[in-house]
Structure formats: structure tokens, C-alpha cells
Amino acid sequence: MPSRNHTSNATSKKSKFTGPRVIIPIKKKKPKKKLEVHVNENSSPVEILHASWEFISAFQFFYTFNAYFHLPKDLSIQQLEEALVAGKDEEPVPDEHVAHLKRESSVLSQQSSQSGGESLPVRNYLANFMVHIISPLLTPRQQTLINQDNYEQFVADVFPDYSNFANMHIIDKIKVLKSIEMAHVEIADPDLLALQVDKSSKALRVSPLGTDCEGWVYWYFGHQRLYREVPLVIGKKGPDALEFSFELVCYTIEQWKETIEKLKSVKRPANKKIAKTVNALGAEVIVEIEAKEKARLAHEAKMKRARELELMPKKRSRRLEVKFEEQVKRQKLLDEEREQAELEALASQKEAEQAEVMIEKCSREIQKAEISLRKNLRAFITDLMVAGHESKAAMQPLTTLVNTKTPLHERLAKMQGWIRLLEGSISMELSEEDGTIQFVGESVDTALVSVLFTSAMAVYLNTLMLLKLNPISVAFETADQTYADLILDHFENIESFTLALNNIITSITDKAIREDVVQFLAAIFAPDVHQIAEAQQPERGVEEAKVDELEPGINGVHDPAAALFDGVGELSDSNSISSDDNKLGESISSTAADTIKLDASNTVSTTDVDSADVEEIDEYDLVPADTDATTDNCITDIAPSLHTSAEITTEITADPPTLKAASTNDTVPHTSLETLTNELPTSYATLDNDTTVACMETSPEKLAVDELVDVQIMESVAWLDSVNTTDSLKISVESSLETDTSMSAASVPHESL
């Protein structure tokens, strides 16, 4: 095996190709062209203005907020550049905007003065511009003193580093304009901020059009000018690069066309995109420039014709002169009408925008006030529960939120509950003469200060707008304004609030709706029926209690809220109690199998009662199951603590009677009245000389009964002895009140009687 250093004498393998070698030189990449703007401090003023980003930025600021500075809408950057270059008044720049606003009475008189060798009284455009932009930075007294002749003094007062503004270098003038812009931004005048809010983000911030393949960033700020910017490299920013980074590409029709063709010629994706954008923009700009050029040529032709008419002999041109004067007058009137219409449209638009801003601001204030009112109401009710003045079960419904899905009866119950918690009484009275309402009572003077009264009236007005009033009616608008004034605490006293409510009522054209609105308000301030019953019933013992004759309503008291809802607190005329002891005795003795039932669907009953809305006790009548007879001698007061429907049956047989609960099928034997009384500690039963049995719930923790319902049996011994042992007394109770099941009615056994 040969070693590694072994050299073989064998001839090397010859190459297949014996031709001369061709060396292909490697092309060196051309260095990327450095983008730069060839402008410095020694350049011409026009070139500096075109390349200075500070000047472009300052002009764009003043142009965007021209209304704040009282500058013309068509403020021209070209005119400002010419004015900055001109400098002193010996080289004035005609102010076309002022001349347009203050046009002469006729073109002839204007041209006549020119033909006589006298120049038009023109203003220094730069001085006029500087007075407008520097005035907001001055004091009110200085604003009255500044004018076009002394504005340089006030510029020096605001910016001491810059004096003799008109003779300064163009770069220093740009610095002054930029400093004025930044001063306005730092001061942040509310009027300026209001204009900023009204303008869209697109108008406030201009975005670049795009970038070409070389890296130039193209910008269009309006005024038919297309700029391109050098992208600055981070970390290599010199002072010149910071000041001069823009380049004016085109601003005439020919330059726009050349730029579009130049971008199209480069077949690169980046150029295609920017070329498409510039092409679309250039078409619009060219049309705009052509329209302006056409208007300029027409104006020049008009002026030329006017000069020709002026030079014509008066005898031969009087007819044409009169005709031309009439045309000038008509044109002047048309121009004035157009300008007036534009001013009115602008004022109307500004008023509409201000109205929208005010409506939005008022809406936010109302939302905050509503949230604060709900918090205060919840805190007030929570304090009552913590102090032990009110129970949590009774106050819980009053703290829940009211929304658009809350039914009418729940709204009424909440408002009634809030009004009843007021310290001192307050009620509503309706005048029979003019139909107006007024509030009376002990707490009427402090009602608007109370969160309870304010919450109740706010829900009342909200209910009117939601359920009762037409949204396009005058009454709806009045109610909406009254609601806002109530929530925002704009009413000085209760009289002003009452006047607003009366305006709502009188503006309702439909009589039925008007009466419904008044009745709904009366229901809110209706007194508690339990308190009325206590006031009307004198204090007496159980033995002296008599059965009161009941009228339609609850305990003979009419509840205004009962008429608002079907089936809530409403009793028919047939639900009365008739008294006929002989018929009752005959009916029971003749029919041994008859069963006396206490049914919620029969007389003296209140159906479809929601325990969260009406806190009254249902009353039921004892009637024979198979007959139509009714009696007021047997009335049982049922406690509202039944959680589910229960049927309680008492059977009278020879054996000791039993008390059965149909829902649980539990049977409890009873042998005497004493045993019954002991086993029902929450009730008591007494037997007087008239054989009267009275049953009443006495536990305040479980019952809300404020009246005593008596049961009188006039000839109980006679007819009970004649009753067959198979007869039974059946009491059916159905209650939807959501409390624990309890029993408040007692049955007296046959043997005890």
C-alpha cells in the first residue's frame, strides 16, 4: 500500500476540452443611489420653502383650522410663499380674498380707477396673515391694538428671539410660523379643541400616498401640489436633513403629466402601485387646474371687454354701457345671494353640529344622574333594613332595577312602595274646575329632595313615554324634557315640577289617555288600604266584633290601583255577603251530604293576586257546595303564609273530629276546643254567649292581617244537633302567596258546641 507522500509517475488524465479558457467577469453591484434633497441654507427662498417640512406643517395647521383664525377658506400656500419672499410692503402681494369680499360696486368703476394710473388699494398679504394667526396669543387689549402696521412689535413681544419679522431670513420666518403653531397647540384653546372634535381624523392627519422603488415617500396636502419626502435614516439625522426633507414634484398640468408617465415607465411592483395612485389623483387635479384656468381666462376676457367699453366714445357706447351695467348689477346680486346662502348653510350646519354635541352631552349627564339616583335609592333602603325599620323581604322588590321589560303592575308596586316610605304624608289632588293636579301633604315641600319621590316620579314619566304616549306627540316631548329636568335636578321647587306635569297632561289630545295618565298618577299616591281600615274601625274586643258589610273593593275602601289592572284588587258586585240564618240552617239540615266549601272563585274573593304587588289578605265565603246560597255568618280569614295550594277538610262525625291537610294527608285528632287552641299557638278561639267563634292570626312575623274577621253562627246548637253524623264541613283554600305553609282557621267540634 503506497504511502500518502507517494507520488505516482503515471500520466495524469487529460482534460476533455482543450479550448482556451473564458473568464466571465463578475459584475459589481451598483451602490444604491442615495436619496437626498439638494437644499441648504444658501439655497433660494423658494427652494427652501418647498423643501422645509416645518413650513408645510405650519401651513397645513393654519389651513385646517382657518375658521378659528378667521382666515379665508381658500387659503393658498402659493400666495403665502410669495408673501414671505416679498417681505416688505414695497413689494405687496394682492390679497385676492379681501378684494373678493370687498368687491367694488361695478367692474367699470374698478377699471376706471386703474386706467387713470391709480393702483388698487391692496393689503400686505403677509401682514394680514400674521395679524390673524398671532391675535389669539395676545391679551384682549393687545388684540384691539394690533394691525398690519405694528404686527411685528407684537410678534417680538410673544417671541423675543425674533424681531423685525419682515426683514428676517426665510428660515427664521419659517421658525416663527412653526413657533406660533406650537404655541396654539400648547395653549389648547377650547374653541380650537371644539373644531378639532368636529373634524374627522382623516382631515386632521394626512397619510402618504405610497413609496416608489427608490424609496421616495409621496405626499399630497392639497393645492394641486405633489411632494415627495426623503426617508430619514435613524441615527444619521443631520441638522440640514431635519430641516429640508421634502421636494416639490409637480404643481402644473405639464408637471403632473410628466410625473405620471415617469412612474409608469418603471416596471416594478412598487412603482406600479404608486403610479396607479398618482394617476387617479392626477386626473382629478388636472381637471381642477383646467377649471381654474378656464375661470381665469373668462375673467380676463371680461376685464378686457370692460376696458374696451370704457375706451369707447360715450355717445356711441351708451346703450351698451347701460346694458353692461345692468349685467354687472345682476351678477353682483347673484354673487351676494350665493354668498349669503353659503353663509346661512354654514351657520345652519354649525348649529346642527352644536345641537348634536349638546344632545350627546345631555344624554351622558342624564345617564350619570340615573346611576347616581339608583345608588342613592339602594343605599337609603339598605339603611332602613339595617336599622330594622323594614324587613328585607318587603324591601327587596323595591331595590330591583326597572327596565323596558318590567310590567306595569310591578312598576306601580315599586312607586307605591317608595311613596309609602316617605317621612310624612304626601298625596295628589285633582282640581274639578280646570283638571289640573297638585301635591299636598306634610312632606310636599321637601319631596324633590327625597330620593324616594324623585325615583317614583322618574319611573312614572318613563312609563308614560314607554307605554302611554305617542313618540311623535307634543306630550311625549314635554314628558322627555320633564324627565331630564327631574333627573338633573333642574326644578327649583315642587310647584315648578307640578306645572311641568300639568303641561304634560294638558298637551295630551286623547281624552281617554289623559284620564288614564291622571288615574295612573293617582294610583301611585293612593293611601294604604290597611291604614284606612284601622282608622275606620274602632278599638273593640273580640267578643264585641261585628261583621262589617263589605262593598266592592277591600274592606269597603276603593283602591284606585284596582282599576288599572284586570284581576288585581278588583271585586265584582256579586262578591257580597248575604245574611239569612234560617235558609242556612234549613239548607244544612235538609241536605245531609252537603259540603260547605271555601273557594277562591266564590264570593268575597280576590283572584289573580300577586303577593309582590298587593299585600292584602284574600277573603273567602262559606257557601254550600251544591247550592247558590251565600251567608255572612260564616267567614274565615286565611293567613297569607300558605306556600302552595292546600285543602283543609274538617269532618263532623260521631267520632272525635279530625283536621286533615289534603296536601300532606296528615290527620290530627281533636277532642275539644281547648286541645285545638293549644295545638294552634298562632291562633285563638273563644266562645261567647251568642255562640260566636272568632278565629284570628296573631303572629306578626307570619301575617299581615290588619282587620278581624268574625264568624257568627246564630242558631248553631239547633242546627248542628240536627246535622247527620255523616255531614262534613270542607274548607278549600288556594293561595299563591310565597310564604311558608301555616294554618289560621280553627274548626270547633260538634261535641264542644
Short mmCIF file of N, CA and C in Angstrom, two decimals, residues 275-344:
data_model
loop_
_atom_site.label_atom_id
_atom_site.label_comp_id
_atom_site.label_asym_id
_atom_site.label_seq_id
_atom_site.Cartn_x
_atom_site.Cartn_y
_atom_site.Cartn_z
N ALA A 275 -47.82 54.45 -9.02
CA ALA A 275 -48.23 55.05 -10.29
C ALA A 275 -49.75 55.03 -10.44
N LYS A 276 -50.37 53.95 -10.01
CA LYS A 276 -51.83 53.86 -10.07
C LYS A 276 -52.48 54.91 -9.18
N THR A 277 -51.93 55.08 -7.98
CA THR A 277 -52.49 56.07 -7.05
C THR A 277 -52.30 57.49 -7.58
N VAL A 278 -51.09 57.79 -8.06
CA VAL A 278 -50.81 59.14 -8.56
C VAL A 278 -51.60 59.41 -9.83
N ASN A 279 -51.82 58.40 -10.65
CA ASN A 279 -52.59 58.57 -11.88
C ASN A 279 -54.03 58.97 -11.57
N ALA A 280 -54.65 58.27 -10.59
CA ALA A 280 -56.03 58.61 -10.22
C ALA A 280 -56.11 60.01 -9.61
N LEU A 281 -55.13 60.33 -8.76
CA LEU A 281 -55.13 61.65 -8.15
C LEU A 281 -54.84 62.73 -9.18
N GLY A 282 -53.90 62.44 -10.09
CA GLY A 282 -53.54 63.43 -11.10
C GLY A 282 -54.69 63.78 -12.02
N ALA A 283 -55.53 62.79 -12.34
CA ALA A 283 -56.68 63.08 -13.20
C ALA A 283 -57.61 64.10 -12.55
N GLU A 284 -57.85 63.95 -11.26
CA GLU A 284 -58.69 64.91 -10.55
C GLU A 284 -58.03 66.28 -10.47
N VAL A 285 -56.74 66.30 -10.19
CA VAL A 285 -56.03 67.57 -10.06
C VAL A 285 -55.99 68.31 -11.40
N ILE A 286 -55.77 67.58 -12.47
CA ILE A 286 -55.71 68.21 -13.79
C ILE A 286 -57.05 68.85 -14.14
N VAL A 287 -58.14 68.15 -13.85
CA VAL A 287 -59.47 68.72 -14.10
C VAL A 287 -59.68 69.99 -13.27
N GLU A 288 -59.23 69.96 -12.03
CA GLU A 288 -59.38 71.13 -11.16
C GLU A 288 -58.54 72.30 -11.67
N ILE A 289 -57.31 72.02 -12.10
CA ILE A 289 -56.46 73.09 -12.62
C ILE A 289 -57.05 73.67 -13.90
N GLU A 290 -57.56 72.82 -14.78
CA GLU A 290 -58.16 73.29 -16.03
C GLU A 290 -59.39 74.15 -15.75
N ALA A 291 -60.19 73.77 -14.73
CA ALA A 291 -61.36 74.58 -14.40
C ALA A 291 -60.94 75.96 -13.88
N LYS A 292 -59.92 76.00 -13.06
CA LYS A 292 -59.44 77.29 -12.58
C LYS A 292 -58.86 78.13 -13.71
N GLU A 293 -58.15 77.47 -14.60
CA GLU A 293 -57.58 78.20 -15.74
C GLU A 293 -58.67 78.75 -16.64
N LYS A 294 -59.72 77.97 -16.82
CA LYS A 294 -60.85 78.42 -17.63
C LYS A 294 -61.53 79.62 -16.98
N ALA A 295 -61.71 79.56 -15.67
CA ALA A 295 -62.32 80.69 -14.97
C ALA A 295 -61.42 81.92 -15.04
N ARG A 296 -60.12 81.71 -14.98
CA ARG A 296 -59.20 82.85 -15.07
C ARG A 296 -59.26 83.50 -16.44
N LEU A 297 -59.28 82.67 -17.48
CA LEU A 297 -59.36 83.22 -18.83
C LEU A 297 -60.68 83.96 -19.05
N ALA A 298 -61.76 83.41 -18.51
CA ALA A 298 -63.05 84.09 -18.65
C ALA A 298 -63.04 85.43 -17.93
N HIS A 299 -62.40 85.47 -16.77
CA HIS A 299 -62.32 86.73 -16.03
C HIS A 299 -61.46 87.74 -16.79
N GLU A 300 -60.37 87.28 -17.37
CA GLU A 300 -59.54 88.19 -18.15
C GLU A 300 -60.29 88.72 -19.37
N ALA A 301 -61.04 87.85 -20.02
CA ALA A 301 -61.82 88.30 -21.17
C ALA A 301 -62.87 89.33 -20.75
N LYS A 302 -63.45 89.09 -19.58
CA LYS A 302 -64.45 90.03 -19.07
C LYS A 302 -63.81 91.38 -18.77
N MET A 303 -62.64 91.35 -18.18
CA MET A 303 -61.94 92.59 -17.89
C MET A 303 -61.53 93.31 -19.18
N LYS A 304 -61.12 92.53 -20.16
CA LYS A 304 -60.73 93.13 -21.43
C LYS A 304 -61.92 93.80 -22.09
N ARG A 305 -63.06 93.13 -22.05
CA ARG A 305 -64.27 93.72 -22.62
C ARG A 305 -64.67 94.98 -21.87
N ALA A 306 -64.49 94.96 -20.57
CA ALA A 306 -64.82 96.15 -19.79
C ALA A 306 -63.91 97.32 -20.14
N ARG A 307 -62.65 97.02 -20.35
CA ARG A 307 -61.74 98.10 -20.73
C ARG A 307 -62.08 98.65 -22.11
N GLU A 308 -62.46 97.76 -23.02
CA GLU A 308 -62.85 98.22 -24.35
C GLU A 308 -64.08 99.11 -24.28
N LEU A 309 -65.05 98.72 -23.49
CA LEU A 309 -66.24 99.55 -23.35
C LEU A 309 -65.91 100.89 -22.71
N GLU A 310 -64.96 100.88 -21.81
CA GLU A 310 -64.57 102.12 -21.15
C GLU A 310 -63.90 103.08 -22.13
N LEU A 311 -63.17 102.54 -23.10
CA LEU A 311 -62.46 103.37 -24.06
C LEU A 311 -63.34 103.83 -25.21
N MET A 312 -64.47 103.21 -25.40
CA MET A 312 -65.38 103.58 -26.49
C MET A 312 -65.98 104.96 -26.23
N PRO A 313 -66.26 105.71 -27.27
CA PRO A 313 -66.92 107.01 -27.10
C PRO A 313 -68.27 106.83 -26.43
N LYS A 314 -68.60 107.74 -25.55
CA LYS A 314 -69.81 107.59 -24.75
C LYS A 314 -71.06 107.69 -25.60
N LYS A 315 -71.05 108.56 -26.64
CA LYS A 315 -72.25 108.71 -27.45
C LYS A 315 -72.59 107.42 -28.18
N ARG A 316 -71.60 106.72 -28.62
CA ARG A 316 -71.83 105.51 -29.39
C ARG A 316 -71.98 104.28 -28.49
N SER A 317 -71.47 104.31 -27.26
CA SER A 317 -71.48 103.12 -26.41
C SER A 317 -72.40 103.25 -25.20
N ARG A 318 -73.23 104.31 -25.17
CA ARG A 318 -74.08 104.48 -24.00
C ARG A 318 -75.06 103.32 -23.85
N ARG A 319 -75.64 102.88 -24.95
CA ARG A 319 -76.60 101.77 -24.87
C ARG A 319 -75.92 100.50 -24.39
N LEU A 320 -74.74 100.22 -24.93
CA LEU A 320 -74.01 99.03 -24.49
C LEU A 320 -73.53 99.16 -23.05
N GLU A 321 -73.16 100.40 -22.70
CA GLU A 321 -72.69 100.61 -21.33
C GLU A 321 -73.81 100.38 -20.32
N VAL A 322 -75.00 100.85 -20.64
CA VAL A 322 -76.14 100.64 -19.73
C VAL A 322 -76.45 99.16 -19.62
N LYS A 323 -76.41 98.49 -20.75
CA LYS A 323 -76.67 97.04 -20.74
C LYS A 323 -75.63 96.30 -19.91
N PHE A 324 -74.38 96.71 -20.07
CA PHE A 324 -73.33 96.05 -19.30
C PHE A 324 -73.46 96.34 -17.80
N GLU A 325 -73.84 97.58 -17.49
CA GLU A 325 -74.03 97.93 -16.08
C GLU A 325 -75.14 97.08 -15.46
N GLU A 326 -76.20 96.86 -16.23
CA GLU A 326 -77.28 96.02 -15.72
C GLU A 326 -76.80 94.59 -15.50
N GLN A 327 -76.00 94.10 -16.43
CA GLN A 327 -75.45 92.76 -16.26
C GLN A 327 -74.56 92.68 -15.02
N VAL A 328 -73.77 93.71 -14.82
CA VAL A 328 -72.89 93.73 -13.65
C VAL A 328 -73.71 93.75 -12.36
N LYS A 329 -74.78 94.54 -12.35
CA LYS A 329 -75.62 94.60 -11.15
C LYS A 329 -76.28 93.25 -10.88
N ARG A 330 -76.78 92.63 -11.95
CA ARG A 330 -77.40 91.32 -11.76
C ARG A 330 -76.39 90.30 -11.26
N GLN A 331 -75.20 90.35 -11.84
CA GLN A 331 -74.16 89.42 -11.39
C GLN A 331 -73.78 89.68 -9.94
N LYS A 332 -73.75 90.95 -9.56
CA LYS A 332 -73.43 91.28 -8.19
C LYS A 332 -74.48 90.75 -7.23
N LEU A 333 -75.75 90.91 -7.61
CA LEU A 333 -76.83 90.40 -6.76
C LEU A 333 -76.76 88.89 -6.64
N LEU A 334 -76.47 88.23 -7.78
CA LEU A 334 -76.36 86.77 -7.74
C LEU A 334 -75.21 86.33 -6.85
N ASP A 335 -74.09 87.04 -6.96
CA ASP A 335 -72.95 86.68 -6.11
C ASP A 335 -73.27 86.89 -4.63
N GLU A 336 -73.94 88.00 -4.34
CA GLU A 336 -74.30 88.26 -2.94
C GLU A 336 -75.28 87.21 -2.41
N GLU A 337 -76.25 86.84 -3.26
CA GLU A 337 -77.20 85.81 -2.83
C GLU A 337 -76.51 84.48 -2.60
N ARG A 338 -75.58 84.14 -3.50
CA ARG A 338 -74.86 82.88 -3.35
C ARG A 338 -74.02 82.89 -2.07
N GLU A 339 -73.32 84.01 -1.84
CA GLU A 339 -72.52 84.10 -0.63
C GLU A 339 -73.39 84.05 0.63
N GLN A 340 -74.55 84.72 0.58
CA GLN A 340 -75.45 84.69 1.73
C GLN A 340 -75.98 83.28 1.97
N ALA A 341 -76.30 82.58 0.88
CA ALA A 341 -76.77 81.20 1.03
C ALA A 341 -75.68 80.30 1.61
N GLU A 342 -74.44 80.51 1.16
CA GLU A 342 -73.34 79.72 1.71
C GLU A 342 -73.14 80.01 3.20
N LEU A 343 -73.22 81.29 3.56
CA LEU A 343 -73.07 81.63 4.98
C LEU A 343 -74.20 81.04 5.81
N GLU A 344 -75.43 81.11 5.29
CA GLU A 344 -76.56 80.53 6.03
C GLU A 344 -76.43 79.03 6.15
#
